[in-house]
Coordinates of C-alpha atoms and ligand atoms in Angstrom, one line a residue:
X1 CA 0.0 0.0 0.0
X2 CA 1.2 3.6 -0.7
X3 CA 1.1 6.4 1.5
X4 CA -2.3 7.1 3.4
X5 CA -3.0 10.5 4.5
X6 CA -6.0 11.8 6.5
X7 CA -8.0 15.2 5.0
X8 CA -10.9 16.8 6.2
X9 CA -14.1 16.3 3.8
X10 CA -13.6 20.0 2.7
X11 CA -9.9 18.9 1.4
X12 CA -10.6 15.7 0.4
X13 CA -13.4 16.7 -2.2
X14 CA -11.0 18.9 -4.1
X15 CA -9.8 15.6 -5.4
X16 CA -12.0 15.3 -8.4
X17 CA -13.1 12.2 -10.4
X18 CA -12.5 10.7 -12.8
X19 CA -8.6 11.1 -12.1
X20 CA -9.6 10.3 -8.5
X21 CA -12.3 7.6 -7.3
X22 CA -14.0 8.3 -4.4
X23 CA -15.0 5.8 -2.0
X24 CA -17.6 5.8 1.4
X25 CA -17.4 3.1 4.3
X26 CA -19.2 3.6 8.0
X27 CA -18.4 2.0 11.3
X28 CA -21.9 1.0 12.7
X29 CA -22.1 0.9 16.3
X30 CA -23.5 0.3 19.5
X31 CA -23.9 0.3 23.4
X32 CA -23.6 -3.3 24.2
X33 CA -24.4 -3.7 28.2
X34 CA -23.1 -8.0 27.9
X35 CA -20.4 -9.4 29.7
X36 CA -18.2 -12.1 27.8
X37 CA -18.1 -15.3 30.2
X38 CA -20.2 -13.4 32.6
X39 CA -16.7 -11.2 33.6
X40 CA -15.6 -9.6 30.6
X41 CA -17.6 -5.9 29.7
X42 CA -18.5 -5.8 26.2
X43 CA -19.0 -2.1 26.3
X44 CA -19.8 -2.0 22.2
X45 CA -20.9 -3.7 19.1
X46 CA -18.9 -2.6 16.8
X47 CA -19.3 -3.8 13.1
X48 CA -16.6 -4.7 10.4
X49 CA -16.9 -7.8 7.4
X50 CA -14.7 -10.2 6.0
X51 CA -14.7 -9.4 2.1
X52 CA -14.5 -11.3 -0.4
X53 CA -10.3 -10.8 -0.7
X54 CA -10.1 -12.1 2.9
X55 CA -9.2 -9.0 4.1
X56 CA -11.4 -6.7 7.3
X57 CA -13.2 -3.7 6.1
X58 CA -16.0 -1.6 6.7
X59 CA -19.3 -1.5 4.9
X60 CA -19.3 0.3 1.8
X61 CA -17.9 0.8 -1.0
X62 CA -17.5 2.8 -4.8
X63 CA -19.5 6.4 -5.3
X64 CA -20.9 6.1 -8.5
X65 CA -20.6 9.0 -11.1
X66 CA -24.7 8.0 -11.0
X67 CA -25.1 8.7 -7.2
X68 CA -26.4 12.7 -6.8
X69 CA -24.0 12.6 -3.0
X70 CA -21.2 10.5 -1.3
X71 CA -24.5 9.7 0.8
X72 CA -26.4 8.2 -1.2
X73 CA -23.5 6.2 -3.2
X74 CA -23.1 5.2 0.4
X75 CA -26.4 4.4 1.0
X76 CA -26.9 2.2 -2.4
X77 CA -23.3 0.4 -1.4
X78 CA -24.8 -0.5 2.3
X79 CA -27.9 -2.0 0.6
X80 CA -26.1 -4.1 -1.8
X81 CA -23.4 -5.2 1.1
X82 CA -26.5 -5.3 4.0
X83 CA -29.1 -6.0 3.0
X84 CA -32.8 -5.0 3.7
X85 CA -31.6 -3.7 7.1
X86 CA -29.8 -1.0 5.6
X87 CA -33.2 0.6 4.7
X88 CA -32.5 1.6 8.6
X89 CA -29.8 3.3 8.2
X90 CA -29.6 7.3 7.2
X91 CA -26.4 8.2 7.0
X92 CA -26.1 11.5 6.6
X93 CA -23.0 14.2 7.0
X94 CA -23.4 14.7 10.5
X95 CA -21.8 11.1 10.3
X96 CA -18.9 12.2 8.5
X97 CA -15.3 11.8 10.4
X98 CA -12.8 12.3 7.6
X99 CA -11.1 10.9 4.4
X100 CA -8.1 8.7 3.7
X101 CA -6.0 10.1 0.6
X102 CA -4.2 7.2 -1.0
X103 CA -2.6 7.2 -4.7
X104 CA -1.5 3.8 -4.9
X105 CA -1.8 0.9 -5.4
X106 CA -4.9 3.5 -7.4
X107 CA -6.2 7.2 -6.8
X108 CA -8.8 6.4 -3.6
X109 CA -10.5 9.3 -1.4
X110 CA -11.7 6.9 1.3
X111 CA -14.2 8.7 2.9
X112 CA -15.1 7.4 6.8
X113 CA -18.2 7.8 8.4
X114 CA -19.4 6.2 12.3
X115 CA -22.7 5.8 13.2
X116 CA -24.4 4.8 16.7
X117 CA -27.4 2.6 16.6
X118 CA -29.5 0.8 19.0
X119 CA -28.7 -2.3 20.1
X120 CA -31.8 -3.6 18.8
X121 CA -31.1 -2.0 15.4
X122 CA -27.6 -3.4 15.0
X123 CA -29.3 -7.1 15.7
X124 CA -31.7 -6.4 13.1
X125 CA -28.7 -5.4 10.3
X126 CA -27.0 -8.3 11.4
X127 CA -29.9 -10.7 11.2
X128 CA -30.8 -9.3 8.0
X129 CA -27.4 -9.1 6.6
X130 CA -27.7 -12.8 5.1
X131 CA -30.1 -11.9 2.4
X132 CA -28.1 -9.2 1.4
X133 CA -27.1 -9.4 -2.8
X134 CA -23.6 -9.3 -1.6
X135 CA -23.9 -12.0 0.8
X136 CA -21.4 -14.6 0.4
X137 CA -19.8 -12.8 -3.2
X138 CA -18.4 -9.5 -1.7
X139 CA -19.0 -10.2 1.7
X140 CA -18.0 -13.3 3.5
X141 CA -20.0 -12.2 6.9
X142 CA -20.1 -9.5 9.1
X143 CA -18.4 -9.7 12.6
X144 CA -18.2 -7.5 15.7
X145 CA -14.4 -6.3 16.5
X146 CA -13.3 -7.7 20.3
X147 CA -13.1 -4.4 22.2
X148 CA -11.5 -6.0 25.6
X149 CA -7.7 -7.6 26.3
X150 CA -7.7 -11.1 27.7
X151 CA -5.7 -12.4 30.5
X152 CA -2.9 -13.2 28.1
X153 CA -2.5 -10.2 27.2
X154 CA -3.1 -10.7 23.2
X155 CA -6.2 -12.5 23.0
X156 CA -9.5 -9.8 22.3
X157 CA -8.9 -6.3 20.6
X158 CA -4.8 -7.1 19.9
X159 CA -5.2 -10.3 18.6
X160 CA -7.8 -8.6 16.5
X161 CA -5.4 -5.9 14.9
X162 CA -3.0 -8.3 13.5
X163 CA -5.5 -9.8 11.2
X164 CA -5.4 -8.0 7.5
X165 CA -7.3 -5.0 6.9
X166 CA -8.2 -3.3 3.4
X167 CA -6.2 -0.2 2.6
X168 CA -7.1 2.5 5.7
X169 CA -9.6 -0.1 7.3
X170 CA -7.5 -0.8 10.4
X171 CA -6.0 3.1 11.1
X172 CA -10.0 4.1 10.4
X173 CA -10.9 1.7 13.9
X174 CA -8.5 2.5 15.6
X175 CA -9.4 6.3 15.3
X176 CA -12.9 5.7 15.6
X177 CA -12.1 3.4 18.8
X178 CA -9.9 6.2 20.4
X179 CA -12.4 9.8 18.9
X180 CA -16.0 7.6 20.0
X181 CA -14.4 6.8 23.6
X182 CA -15.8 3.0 22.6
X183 CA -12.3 1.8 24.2
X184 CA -10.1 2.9 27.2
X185 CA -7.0 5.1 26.0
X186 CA -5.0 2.9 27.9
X187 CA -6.5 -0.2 27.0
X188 CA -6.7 0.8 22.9
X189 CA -3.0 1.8 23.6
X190 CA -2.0 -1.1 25.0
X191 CA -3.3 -3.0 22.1
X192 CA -1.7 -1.2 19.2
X193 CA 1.6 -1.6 20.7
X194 CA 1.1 -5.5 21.3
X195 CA -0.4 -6.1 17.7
X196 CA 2.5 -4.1 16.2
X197 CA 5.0 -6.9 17.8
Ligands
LIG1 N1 -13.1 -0.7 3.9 C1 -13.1 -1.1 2.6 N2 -12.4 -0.4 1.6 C2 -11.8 0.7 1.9 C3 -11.8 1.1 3.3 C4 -12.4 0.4 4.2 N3 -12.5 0.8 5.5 N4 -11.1 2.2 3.3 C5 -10.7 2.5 2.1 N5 -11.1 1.6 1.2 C6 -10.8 1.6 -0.2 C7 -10.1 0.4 -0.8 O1 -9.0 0.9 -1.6 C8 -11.2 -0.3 -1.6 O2 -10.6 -1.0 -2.7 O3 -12.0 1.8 -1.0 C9 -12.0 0.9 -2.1 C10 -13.4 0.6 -2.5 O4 -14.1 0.0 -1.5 P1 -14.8 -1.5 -1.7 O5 -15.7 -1.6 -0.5 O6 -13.8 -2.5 -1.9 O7 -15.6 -1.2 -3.0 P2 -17.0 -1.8 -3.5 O8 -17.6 -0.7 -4.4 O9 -17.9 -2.3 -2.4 O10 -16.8 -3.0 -4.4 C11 -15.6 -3.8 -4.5 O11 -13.9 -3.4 -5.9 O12 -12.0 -4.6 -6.4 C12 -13.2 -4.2 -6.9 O13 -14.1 -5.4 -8.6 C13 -14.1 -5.3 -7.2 O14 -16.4 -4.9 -7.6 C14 -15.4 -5.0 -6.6 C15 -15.2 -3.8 -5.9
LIG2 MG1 -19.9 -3.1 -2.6
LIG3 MG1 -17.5 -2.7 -0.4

């Protein structure tokens, strides 16, 4: 991968198609009150997918030249990708955290969106997410991300960052982890600096 850079929306649309593609992904989340073997606080659901090169990402995808926003190319990728659940969803610029500048390994404006839900909503995406078009062709499954550190000291969140992650994917949680408050700055920390070993 080339060099990633982070850019404010403002910035990042100055990069125009079709010399530059332009790309929209969202971290869905929310408060998750469980306890892993009764012990362990949950704290989040947080939502990523194994795609179909067997690398983590984020819902999403492509903005069309067809779409009339980055919103609604967003929206017509998080159909295709979720399914009828999606029709949940309004993500809308208040959403908007910031775009990834890459030019290689091609010209990609990444831009990153988080959204909270419900609880109840997220179950609903992820029930739903099965009958999804993209189901098992673009997207292998969608997963929650382990927000807590096992005893060990790698298994959970660490063990979880040394997986493969598409282009920006895995600096885009991490951010969103540490900006949302959905992990302890020590405990997000901590995990970085294990993974990175
Ligand atoms: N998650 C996924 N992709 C990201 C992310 C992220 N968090 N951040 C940046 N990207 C970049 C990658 O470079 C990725 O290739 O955005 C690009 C487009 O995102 P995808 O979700 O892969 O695009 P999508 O429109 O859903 O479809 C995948 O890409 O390789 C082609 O032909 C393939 O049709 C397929 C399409
Ligand atoms: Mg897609
Ligand atoms: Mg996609």
């Amino acid at each position: 991968m080339g060099e990633v850079r982070a850019a404010s929306r403002g910035e990042a649309l100055r990069f125009k198609p079709p010399d530059w593609k332009h790309a929209c992904h969202v971290l869905l989340y929310a408060p998750c009150p469980g306890r892993l073997f009764g012990k362990i606080p949950l704290r989040y659901a947080v939502l990523m997918q194994m795609r179909f090169d067997g690398r983590l990402g984020f819902p999403g995808g492509f903005v069309d030249p067809q779409d009339a926003s980055l919103e609604e190319g967003l929206s017509r990728e998080l159909h295709e990708e979720l399914g009828p659940g999606a029709a949940l969803l309004q993500v809308t610029e208040n959403d908007y955290l910031n775009a990834y500048i890459s030019e290689r390994p091609q010209r990609v404006v990444a831009h990153f969106y988080v959204k909270q839900l419900s609880l109840e909503e997220l179950r609903t995406l992820e029930e739903r997410a099965v009958q999804a078009k993209d189901h098992g062709l673009e997207v292998m499954g969608l997963l929650r991300v382990p927000l807590y550190i096992l005893r060990d000291g790698v298994g959970g969140l660490p063990a979880f960052l040394s997986n493969t992650f598409i282009s920006s994917a895995r600096d885009q949680l991490i951010q969103a982890l540490d900006v949302f408050q959905l992990v302890p700055k020590e405990t997000l920390q901590k995990a970085v600096n294990v993974a990175q070993k």
